[in-house]
mmCIF file with all atom_site columns, C-alpha atoms in Angstrom:
data_model
loop_
_atom_site.group_PDB
_atom_site.id
_atom_site.type_symbol
_atom_site.label_atom_id
_atom_site.label_alt_id
_atom_site.label_comp_id
_atom_site.label_asym_id
_atom_site.label_entity_id
_atom_site.label_seq_id
_atom_site.pdbx_PDB_ins_code
_atom_site.Cartn_x
_atom_site.Cartn_y
_atom_site.Cartn_z
_atom_site.occupancy
_atom_site.B_iso_or_equiv
_atom_site.pdbx_formal_charge
_atom_site.auth_seq_id
_atom_site.auth_comp_id
_atom_site.auth_asym_id
_atom_site.auth_atom_id
_atom_site.pdbx_PDB_model_num
ATOM 1   C CA . MET Y 1 1   ? 9.976   -17.337 -14.981 1.00 0.00 ? 1   MET Y CA 1
ATOM 2   C CA . ARG Y 1 2   ? 12.014  -16.543 -18.042 1.00 0.00 ? 2   ARG Y CA 1
ATOM 3   C CA . ASP Y 1 3   ? 12.613  -13.543 -20.234 1.00 0.00 ? 3   ASP Y CA 1
ATOM 4   C CA . GLU Y 1 4   ? 10.418  -14.020 -23.274 1.00 0.00 ? 4   GLU Y CA 1
ATOM 5   C CA . ALA Y 1 5   ? 11.656  -10.840 -24.982 1.00 0.00 ? 5   ALA Y CA 1
ATOM 6   C CA . LEU Y 1 6   ? 8.147   -9.429  -25.068 1.00 0.00 ? 6   LEU Y CA 1
ATOM 7   C CA . PRO Y 1 7   ? 7.338   -5.846  -26.093 1.00 0.00 ? 7   PRO Y CA 1
ATOM 8   C CA . ASP Y 1 8   ? 6.905   -3.118  -23.494 1.00 0.00 ? 8   ASP Y CA 1
ATOM 9   C CA . HIS Y 1 9   ? 3.101   -3.071  -23.139 1.00 0.00 ? 9   HIS Y CA 1
ATOM 10  C CA . PRO Y 1 10  ? 0.741   -2.761  -20.137 1.00 0.00 ? 10  PRO Y CA 1
ATOM 11  C CA . SER Y 1 11  ? -0.592  -6.283  -20.729 1.00 0.00 ? 11  SER Y CA 1
ATOM 12  C CA . VAL Y 1 12  ? 2.874   -7.898  -20.520 1.00 0.00 ? 12  VAL Y CA 1
ATOM 13  C CA . ARG Y 1 13  ? 3.534   -9.249  -17.044 1.00 0.00 ? 13  ARG Y CA 1
ATOM 14  C CA . LEU Y 1 14  ? 6.945   -8.247  -15.698 1.00 0.00 ? 14  LEU Y CA 1
ATOM 15  C CA . TYR Y 1 15  ? 7.891   -11.783 -14.638 1.00 0.00 ? 15  TYR Y CA 1
ATOM 16  C CA . ARG Y 1 16  ? 7.989   -12.642 -18.349 1.00 0.00 ? 16  ARG Y CA 1
ATOM 17  C CA . THR Y 1 17  ? 10.773  -10.096 -18.894 1.00 0.00 ? 17  THR Y CA 1
ATOM 18  C CA . CYS Y 1 18  ? 14.278  -9.505  -17.549 1.00 0.00 ? 18  CYS Y CA 1
ATOM 19  C CA . LYS Y 1 19  ? 13.264  -6.110  -16.127 1.00 0.00 ? 19  LYS Y CA 1
ATOM 20  C CA . ARG Y 1 20  ? 13.310  -5.254  -12.451 1.00 0.00 ? 20  ARG Y CA 1
ATOM 21  C CA . GLN Y 1 21  ? 10.172  -6.076  -10.484 1.00 0.00 ? 21  GLN Y CA 1
ATOM 22  C CA . ASP Y 1 22  ? 9.714   -3.828  -7.461  1.00 0.00 ? 22  ASP Y CA 1
ATOM 23  C CA . PHE Y 1 23  ? 8.407   -5.235  -4.179  1.00 0.00 ? 23  PHE Y CA 1
ATOM 24  C CA . HIS Y 1 24  ? 5.052   -6.940  -4.562  1.00 0.00 ? 24  HIS Y CA 1
ATOM 25  C CA . THR Y 1 25  ? 2.953   -9.949  -3.621  1.00 0.00 ? 25  THR Y CA 1
ATOM 26  C CA . ASP Y 1 26  ? 1.441   -12.551 -5.925  1.00 0.00 ? 26  ASP Y CA 1
ATOM 27  C CA . GLY Y 1 27  ? -2.072  -13.957 -6.111  1.00 0.00 ? 27  GLY Y CA 1
ATOM 28  C CA . ALA Y 1 28  ? -1.468  -17.085 -4.023  1.00 0.00 ? 28  ALA Y CA 1
ATOM 29  C CA . ASP Y 1 29  ? -1.132  -18.009 -0.359  1.00 0.00 ? 29  ASP Y CA 1
ATOM 30  C CA . ILE Y 1 30  ? 2.330   -19.550 -0.714  1.00 0.00 ? 30  ILE Y CA 1
ATOM 31  C CA . ILE Y 1 31  ? 4.938   -18.654 -3.320  1.00 0.00 ? 31  ILE Y CA 1
ATOM 32  C CA . GLY Y 1 32  ? 7.536   -21.252 -4.275  1.00 0.00 ? 32  GLY Y CA 1
ATOM 33  C CA . LEU Y 1 33  ? 10.480  -20.599 -6.543  1.00 0.00 ? 33  LEU Y CA 1
ATOM 34  C CA . LEU Y 1 34  ? 12.985  -23.182 -7.767  1.00 0.00 ? 34  LEU Y CA 1
ATOM 35  C CA . CYS Y 1 35  ? 16.070  -22.153 -9.723  1.00 0.00 ? 35  CYS Y CA 1
ATOM 36  C CA . LEU Y 1 36  ? 16.794  -24.470 -12.626 1.00 0.00 ? 36  LEU Y CA 1
ATOM 37  C CA . ARG Y 1 37  ? 19.292  -22.143 -14.350 1.00 0.00 ? 37  ARG Y CA 1
ATOM 38  C CA . ALA Y 1 38  ? 20.784  -18.866 -13.127 1.00 0.00 ? 38  ALA Y CA 1
ATOM 39  C CA . ALA Y 1 39  ? 21.069  -15.711 -15.220 1.00 0.00 ? 39  ALA Y CA 1
ATOM 40  C CA . LYS Y 1 40  ? 24.374  -14.597 -16.680 1.00 0.00 ? 40  LYS Y CA 1
ATOM 41  C CA . SER Y 1 41  ? 24.295  -11.674 -14.230 1.00 0.00 ? 41  SER Y CA 1
ATOM 42  C CA . GLY Y 1 42  ? 21.837  -9.871  -11.972 1.00 0.00 ? 42  GLY Y CA 1
ATOM 43  C CA . GLY Y 1 43  ? 18.387  -11.091 -10.996 1.00 0.00 ? 43  GLY Y CA 1
ATOM 44  C CA . ALA Y 1 44  ? 18.868  -10.973 -7.220  1.00 0.00 ? 44  ALA Y CA 1
ATOM 45  C CA . SER Y 1 45  ? 15.753  -11.708 -5.185  1.00 0.00 ? 45  SER Y CA 1
ATOM 46  C CA . ARG Y 1 46  ? 14.839  -9.443  -2.276  1.00 0.00 ? 46  ARG Y CA 1
ATOM 47  C CA . ILE Y 1 47  ? 12.297  -10.116 0.440   1.00 0.00 ? 47  ILE Y CA 1
ATOM 48  C CA . VAL Y 1 48  ? 10.893  -7.876  3.162   1.00 0.00 ? 48  VAL Y CA 1
ATOM 49  C CA . SER Y 1 49  ? 8.275   -8.382  5.854   1.00 0.00 ? 49  SER Y CA 1
ATOM 50  C CA . SER Y 1 50  ? 5.024   -6.639  4.958   1.00 0.00 ? 50  SER Y CA 1
ATOM 51  C CA . VAL Y 1 51  ? 4.387   -6.263  8.697   1.00 0.00 ? 51  VAL Y CA 1
ATOM 52  C CA . ALA Y 1 52  ? 7.720   -4.425  9.098   1.00 0.00 ? 52  ALA Y CA 1
ATOM 53  C CA . VAL Y 1 53  ? 6.769   -2.148  6.186   1.00 0.00 ? 53  VAL Y CA 1
ATOM 54  C CA . TYR Y 1 54  ? 3.343   -1.503  7.746   1.00 0.00 ? 54  TYR Y CA 1
ATOM 55  C CA . ASN Y 1 55  ? 4.865   -0.768  11.165  1.00 0.00 ? 55  ASN Y CA 1
ATOM 56  C CA . GLU Y 1 56  ? 7.300   1.690   9.582   1.00 0.00 ? 56  GLU Y CA 1
ATOM 57  C CA . ILE Y 1 57  ? 4.398   3.445   7.804   1.00 0.00 ? 57  ILE Y CA 1
ATOM 58  C CA . LEU Y 1 58  ? 2.629   3.601   11.164  1.00 0.00 ? 58  LEU Y CA 1
ATOM 59  C CA . ARG Y 1 59  ? 5.744   5.179   12.697  1.00 0.00 ? 59  ARG Y CA 1
ATOM 60  C CA . ARG Y 1 60  ? 6.499   7.640   9.872   1.00 0.00 ? 60  ARG Y CA 1
ATOM 61  C CA . ARG Y 1 61  ? 3.078   8.525   8.482   1.00 0.00 ? 61  ARG Y CA 1
ATOM 62  C CA . PRO Y 1 62  ? 0.232   7.317   10.727  1.00 0.00 ? 62  PRO Y CA 1
ATOM 63  C CA . ASP Y 1 63  ? -2.084  9.571   8.709   1.00 0.00 ? 63  ASP Y CA 1
ATOM 64  C CA . LEU Y 1 64  ? -1.699  7.176   5.747   1.00 0.00 ? 64  LEU Y CA 1
ATOM 65  C CA . VAL Y 1 65  ? -2.482  3.908   7.530   1.00 0.00 ? 65  VAL Y CA 1
ATOM 66  C CA . ASP Y 1 66  ? -6.249  4.139   6.986   1.00 0.00 ? 66  ASP Y CA 1
ATOM 67  C CA . VAL Y 1 67  ? -5.825  4.582   3.225   1.00 0.00 ? 67  VAL Y CA 1
ATOM 68  C CA . LEU Y 1 68  ? -4.115  1.155   3.043   1.00 0.00 ? 68  LEU Y CA 1
ATOM 69  C CA . PHE Y 1 69  ? -7.404  -0.437  4.134   1.00 0.00 ? 69  PHE Y CA 1
ATOM 70  C CA . GLU Y 1 70  ? -9.432  1.353   1.439   1.00 0.00 ? 70  GLU Y CA 1
ATOM 71  C CA . PRO Y 1 71  ? -9.928  -0.092  -2.067  1.00 0.00 ? 71  PRO Y CA 1
ATOM 72  C CA . PHE Y 1 72  ? -7.240  0.434   -4.687  1.00 0.00 ? 72  PHE Y CA 1
ATOM 73  C CA . TRP Y 1 73  ? -7.851  -0.493  -8.315  1.00 0.00 ? 73  TRP Y CA 1
ATOM 74  C CA . PHE Y 1 74  ? -5.604  -3.186  -9.844  1.00 0.00 ? 74  PHE Y CA 1
ATOM 75  C CA . ASP Y 1 75  ? -5.189  -3.613  -13.613 1.00 0.00 ? 75  ASP Y CA 1
ATOM 76  C CA . ARG Y 1 76  ? -6.128  -7.019  -15.032 1.00 0.00 ? 76  ARG Y CA 1
ATOM 77  C CA . ASN Y 1 77  ? -3.521  -6.645  -17.797 1.00 0.00 ? 77  ASN Y CA 1
ATOM 78  C CA . ASP Y 1 78  ? -6.077  -7.282  -20.541 1.00 0.00 ? 78  ASP Y CA 1
ATOM 79  C CA . GLU Y 1 79  ? -6.749  -10.772 -19.132 1.00 0.00 ? 79  GLU Y CA 1
ATOM 80  C CA . GLN Y 1 80  ? -10.338 -10.181 -17.980 1.00 0.00 ? 80  GLN Y CA 1
ATOM 81  C CA . ARG Y 1 81  ? -13.141 -12.401 -19.218 1.00 0.00 ? 81  ARG Y CA 1
ATOM 82  C CA . ALA Y 1 82  ? -15.743 -11.039 -21.604 1.00 0.00 ? 82  ALA Y CA 1
ATOM 83  C CA . GLY Y 1 83  ? -17.994 -8.624  -19.769 1.00 0.00 ? 83  GLY Y CA 1
ATOM 84  C CA . GLU Y 1 84  ? -15.641 -8.191  -16.806 1.00 0.00 ? 84  GLU Y CA 1
ATOM 85  C CA . PRO Y 1 85  ? -14.164 -4.776  -16.030 1.00 0.00 ? 85  PRO Y CA 1
ATOM 86  C CA . PRO Y 1 86  ? -10.476 -4.232  -16.899 1.00 0.00 ? 86  PRO Y CA 1
ATOM 87  C CA . ALA Y 1 87  ? -9.575  -3.653  -13.238 1.00 0.00 ? 87  ALA Y CA 1
ATOM 88  C CA . PHE Y 1 88  ? -10.718 -4.780  -9.792  1.00 0.00 ? 88  PHE Y CA 1
ATOM 89  C CA . ALA Y 1 89  ? -10.806 -3.037  -6.417  1.00 0.00 ? 89  ALA Y CA 1
ATOM 90  C CA . LEU Y 1 90  ? -9.082  -4.456  -3.357  1.00 0.00 ? 90  LEU Y CA 1
ATOM 91  C CA . PRO Y 1 91  ? -7.459  -2.908  -0.296  1.00 0.00 ? 91  PRO Y CA 1
ATOM 92  C CA . ILE Y 1 92  ? -3.698  -3.280  0.054   1.00 0.00 ? 92  ILE Y CA 1
ATOM 93  C CA . CYS Y 1 93  ? -4.109  -4.264  3.710   1.00 0.00 ? 93  CYS Y CA 1
ATOM 94  C CA . ASN Y 1 94  ? -6.753  -6.166  5.607   1.00 0.00 ? 94  ASN Y CA 1
ATOM 95  C CA . THR Y 1 95  ? -6.867  -8.277  8.733   1.00 0.00 ? 95  THR Y CA 1
ATOM 96  C CA . TRP Y 1 96  ? -7.787  -11.931 9.049   1.00 0.00 ? 96  TRP Y CA 1
ATOM 97  C CA . ASP Y 1 97  ? -7.959  -13.620 12.435  1.00 0.00 ? 97  ASP Y CA 1
ATOM 98  C CA . GLY Y 1 98  ? -6.325  -10.535 13.915  1.00 0.00 ? 98  GLY Y CA 1
ATOM 99  C CA . ARG Y 1 99  ? -3.327  -10.715 11.554  1.00 0.00 ? 99  ARG Y CA 1
ATOM 100 C CA . LEU Y 1 100 ? -2.300  -8.216  8.949   1.00 0.00 ? 100 LEU Y CA 1
ATOM 101 C CA . ARG Y 1 101 ? -2.507  -9.467  5.365   1.00 0.00 ? 101 ARG Y CA 1
ATOM 102 C CA . THR Y 1 102 ? -1.077  -7.540  2.434   1.00 0.00 ? 102 THR Y CA 1
ATOM 103 C CA . PHE Y 1 103 ? -1.760  -7.670  -1.299  1.00 0.00 ? 103 PHE Y CA 1
ATOM 104 C CA . TYR Y 1 104 ? 0.408   -5.226  -3.219  1.00 0.00 ? 104 TYR Y CA 1
ATOM 105 C CA . ILE Y 1 105 ? 1.463   -4.827  -6.838  1.00 0.00 ? 105 ILE Y CA 1
ATOM 106 C CA . GLY Y 1 106 ? 2.268   -1.162  -7.323  1.00 0.00 ? 106 GLY Y CA 1
ATOM 107 C CA . TRP Y 1 107 ? 2.597   -1.285  -11.099 1.00 0.00 ? 107 TRP Y CA 1
ATOM 108 C CA . TYR Y 1 108 ? -0.853  -2.944  -11.385 1.00 0.00 ? 108 TYR Y CA 1
ATOM 109 C CA . ILE Y 1 109 ? -2.355  -0.135  -9.300  1.00 0.00 ? 109 ILE Y CA 1
ATOM 110 C CA . ARG Y 1 110 ? -0.648  2.506   -11.413 1.00 0.00 ? 110 ARG Y CA 1
ATOM 111 C CA . GLY Y 1 111 ? -1.453  0.571   -14.598 1.00 0.00 ? 111 GLY Y CA 1
ATOM 112 C CA . ALA Y 1 112 ? -5.171  0.581   -13.785 1.00 0.00 ? 112 ALA Y CA 1
ATOM 113 C CA . GLN Y 1 113 ? -5.085  4.336   -14.261 1.00 0.00 ? 113 GLN Y CA 1
ATOM 114 C CA . ARG Y 1 114 ? -5.011  3.762   -18.039 1.00 0.00 ? 114 ARG Y CA 1
ATOM 115 C CA . HIS Y 1 115 ? -8.703  2.808   -17.854 1.00 0.00 ? 115 HIS Y CA 1
ATOM 116 C CA . ALA Y 1 116 ? -11.139 5.729   -17.941 1.00 0.00 ? 116 ALA Y CA 1
ATOM 117 C CA . GLU Y 1 117 ? -13.632 3.983   -15.657 1.00 0.00 ? 117 GLU Y CA 1
ATOM 118 C CA . VAL Y 1 118 ? -11.105 3.533   -12.844 1.00 0.00 ? 118 VAL Y CA 1
ATOM 119 C CA . PRO Y 1 119 ? -11.133 6.306   -10.221 1.00 0.00 ? 119 PRO Y CA 1
ATOM 120 C CA . ARG Y 1 120 ? -8.003  8.466   -10.248 1.00 0.00 ? 120 ARG Y CA 1
ATOM 121 C CA . LEU Y 1 121 ? -5.531  7.882   -7.440  1.00 0.00 ? 121 LEU Y CA 1
ATOM 122 C CA . THR Y 1 122 ? -5.773  10.447  -4.668  1.00 0.00 ? 122 THR Y CA 1
ATOM 123 C CA . GLU Y 1 123 ? -2.775  12.339  -3.301  1.00 0.00 ? 123 GLU Y CA 1
ATOM 124 C CA . ARG Y 1 124 ? -2.930  10.194  -0.154  1.00 0.00 ? 124 ARG Y CA 1
ATOM 125 C CA . GLN Y 1 125 ? -3.016  6.969   -2.184  1.00 0.00 ? 125 GLN Y CA 1
ATOM 126 C CA . ILE Y 1 126 ? -0.026  8.084   -4.246  1.00 0.00 ? 126 ILE Y CA 1
ATOM 127 C CA . ALA Y 1 127 ? 1.837   9.021   -1.055  1.00 0.00 ? 127 ALA Y CA 1
ATOM 128 C CA . ALA Y 1 128 ? 1.035   5.584   0.430   1.00 0.00 ? 128 ALA Y CA 1
ATOM 129 C CA . LEU Y 1 129 ? 2.323   3.755   -2.688  1.00 0.00 ? 129 LEU Y CA 1
ATOM 130 C CA . GLU Y 1 130 ? 5.528   5.790   -2.699  1.00 0.00 ? 130 GLU Y CA 1
ATOM 131 C CA . LEU Y 1 131 ? 6.055   5.194   1.020   1.00 0.00 ? 131 LEU Y CA 1
ATOM 132 C CA . ILE Y 1 132 ? 5.508   1.424   0.741   1.00 0.00 ? 132 ILE Y CA 1
ATOM 133 C CA . GLU Y 1 133 ? 8.117   1.243   -2.012  1.00 0.00 ? 133 GLU Y CA 1
ATOM 134 C CA . SER Y 1 134 ? 10.570  3.543   -0.252  1.00 0.00 ? 134 SER Y CA 1
ATOM 135 C CA . ILE Y 1 135 ? 10.418  1.514   2.961   1.00 0.00 ? 135 ILE Y CA 1
ATOM 136 C CA . ALA Y 1 136 ? 10.509  -1.880  1.241   1.00 0.00 ? 136 ALA Y CA 1
ATOM 137 C CA . ASN Y 1 137 ? 13.593  -0.825  -0.738  1.00 0.00 ? 137 ASN Y CA 1
ATOM 138 C CA . ASP Y 1 138 ? 15.522  0.122   2.406   1.00 0.00 ? 138 ASP Y CA 1
ATOM 139 C CA . PRO Y 1 139 ? 18.561  -2.221  2.586   1.00 0.00 ? 139 PRO Y CA 1
ATOM 140 C CA . ALA Y 1 140 ? 18.233  -2.194  6.379   1.00 0.00 ? 140 ALA Y CA 1
ATOM 141 C CA . LEU Y 1 141 ? 14.886  -4.013  6.041   1.00 0.00 ? 141 LEU Y CA 1
ATOM 142 C CA . TYR Y 1 142 ? 15.177  -6.389  3.103   1.00 0.00 ? 142 TYR Y CA 1
ATOM 143 C CA . LEU Y 1 143 ? 17.136  -9.607  2.652   1.00 0.00 ? 143 LEU Y CA 1
ATOM 144 C CA . GLU Y 1 144 ? 18.836  -10.125 -0.722  1.00 0.00 ? 144 GLU Y CA 1
ATOM 145 C CA . MET Y 1 145 ? 19.734  -13.467 -2.243  1.00 0.00 ? 145 MET Y CA 1
ATOM 146 C CA . ASN Y 1 146 ? 21.038  -14.706 -5.573  1.00 0.00 ? 146 ASN Y CA 1
ATOM 147 C CA . PHE Y 1 147 ? 19.523  -17.912 -6.896  1.00 0.00 ? 147 PHE Y CA 1
ATOM 148 C CA . GLU Y 1 148 ? 21.786  -20.736 -7.991  1.00 0.00 ? 148 GLU Y CA 1
ATOM 149 C CA . PRO Y 1 149 ? 20.570  -23.981 -9.594  1.00 0.00 ? 149 PRO Y CA 1
ATOM 150 C CA . GLY Y 1 150 ? 18.769  -26.061 -6.976  1.00 0.00 ? 150 GLY Y CA 1
ATOM 151 C CA . ASP Y 1 151 ? 17.947  -23.139 -4.680  1.00 0.00 ? 151 ASP Y CA 1
ATOM 152 C CA . VAL Y 1 152 ? 14.354  -22.971 -3.446  1.00 0.00 ? 152 VAL Y CA 1
ATOM 153 C CA . GLN Y 1 153 ? 12.492  -20.044 -1.912  1.00 0.00 ? 153 GLN Y CA 1
ATOM 154 C CA . TRP Y 1 154 ? 9.134   -20.425 -0.110  1.00 0.00 ? 154 TRP Y CA 1
ATOM 155 C CA . LEU Y 1 155 ? 7.205   -17.313 0.954   1.00 0.00 ? 155 LEU Y CA 1
ATOM 156 C CA . LYS Y 1 156 ? 3.931   -16.705 2.770   1.00 0.00 ? 156 LYS Y CA 1
ATOM 157 C CA . ASN Y 1 157 ? 2.566   -14.276 0.238   1.00 0.00 ? 157 ASN Y CA 1
ATOM 158 C CA . SER Y 1 158 ? 0.402   -12.159 2.535   1.00 0.00 ? 158 SER Y CA 1
ATOM 159 C CA . MET Y 1 159 ? 3.309   -11.573 4.941   1.00 0.00 ? 159 MET Y CA 1
ATOM 160 C CA . ILE Y 1 160 ? 6.308   -11.135 2.632   1.00 0.00 ? 160 ILE Y CA 1
ATOM 161 C CA . LEU Y 1 161 ? 6.841   -8.701  -0.217  1.00 0.00 ? 161 LEU Y CA 1
ATOM 162 C CA . HIS Y 1 162 ? 9.370   -9.827  -2.804  1.00 0.00 ? 162 HIS Y CA 1
ATOM 163 C CA . SER Y 1 163 ? 11.227  -8.190  -5.669  1.00 0.00 ? 163 SER Y CA 1
ATOM 164 C CA . ARG Y 1 164 ? 13.648  -9.159  -8.391  1.00 0.00 ? 164 ARG Y CA 1
ATOM 165 C CA . GLU Y 1 165 ? 16.447  -7.070  -9.790  1.00 0.00 ? 165 GLU Y CA 1
ATOM 166 C CA . ALA Y 1 166 ? 16.910  -6.810  -13.556 1.00 0.00 ? 166 ALA Y CA 1
ATOM 167 C CA . TYR Y 1 167 ? 19.108  -9.449  -15.079 1.00 0.00 ? 167 TYR Y CA 1
ATOM 168 C CA . GLU Y 1 168 ? 21.160  -10.182 -18.161 1.00 0.00 ? 168 GLU Y CA 1
ATOM 169 C CA . ASP Y 1 169 ? 20.573  -13.560 -19.707 1.00 0.00 ? 169 ASP Y CA 1
ATOM 170 C CA . TRP Y 1 170 ? 22.816  -15.898 -21.642 1.00 0.00 ? 170 TRP Y CA 1
ATOM 171 C CA . GLY Y 1 171 ? 22.625  -15.643 -25.423 1.00 0.00 ? 171 GLY Y CA 1
ATOM 172 C CA . GLU Y 1 172 ? 21.894  -19.317 -26.031 1.00 0.00 ? 172 GLU Y CA 1
ATOM 173 C CA . PRO Y 1 173 ? 18.273  -20.480 -25.547 1.00 0.00 ? 173 PRO Y CA 1
ATOM 174 C CA . ASP Y 1 174 ? 19.291  -23.652 -23.674 1.00 0.00 ? 174 ASP Y CA 1
ATOM 175 C CA . ARG Y 1 175 ? 21.221  -21.578 -21.074 1.00 0.00 ? 175 ARG Y CA 1
ATOM 176 C CA . LYS Y 1 176 ? 18.520  -18.956 -20.385 1.00 0.00 ? 176 LYS Y CA 1
ATOM 177 C CA . ARG Y 1 177 ? 17.653  -18.192 -16.778 1.00 0.00 ? 177 ARG Y CA 1
ATOM 178 C CA . HIS Y 1 178 ? 14.848  -20.449 -15.575 1.00 0.00 ? 178 HIS Y CA 1
ATOM 179 C CA . LEU Y 1 179 ? 13.322  -19.786 -12.198 1.00 0.00 ? 179 LEU Y CA 1
#
């Protein structure tokens, strides 16, 4: 993942920029990151248990738990195949074999709102998104780490939300951050 100096556009994926990525999951069972080159500054990685976030929602706002199991619309970032809709519906939370599984990318959910055919977010959905992000960004819950060359991070995607702080890169192309 490197900053490709791409324009600010809904179809540009954040991992291709040096901008901050809030807590999210990716579309894979296991996430593996290997640092080849560190940034000049910034770029800290943060991880938080999605189960801890869920339990805190249950404690603070039990009235919002059911909305997490209802479909939310996720933007496809203009990468859909011909004839496919520009967004897809999926709940943030579901259970599998009695275990909570989470799929969350807040900016994809909000980005899907640019499409007229996508249902508008309800007040409860907006409150749930804001609460997920507020809880996940609580320093008492997340672990922060800075990647150095050779560092590896493995995450079970459905159980761990991860984020990346904004970073400043080196000016020379052969020294750019490469994670």
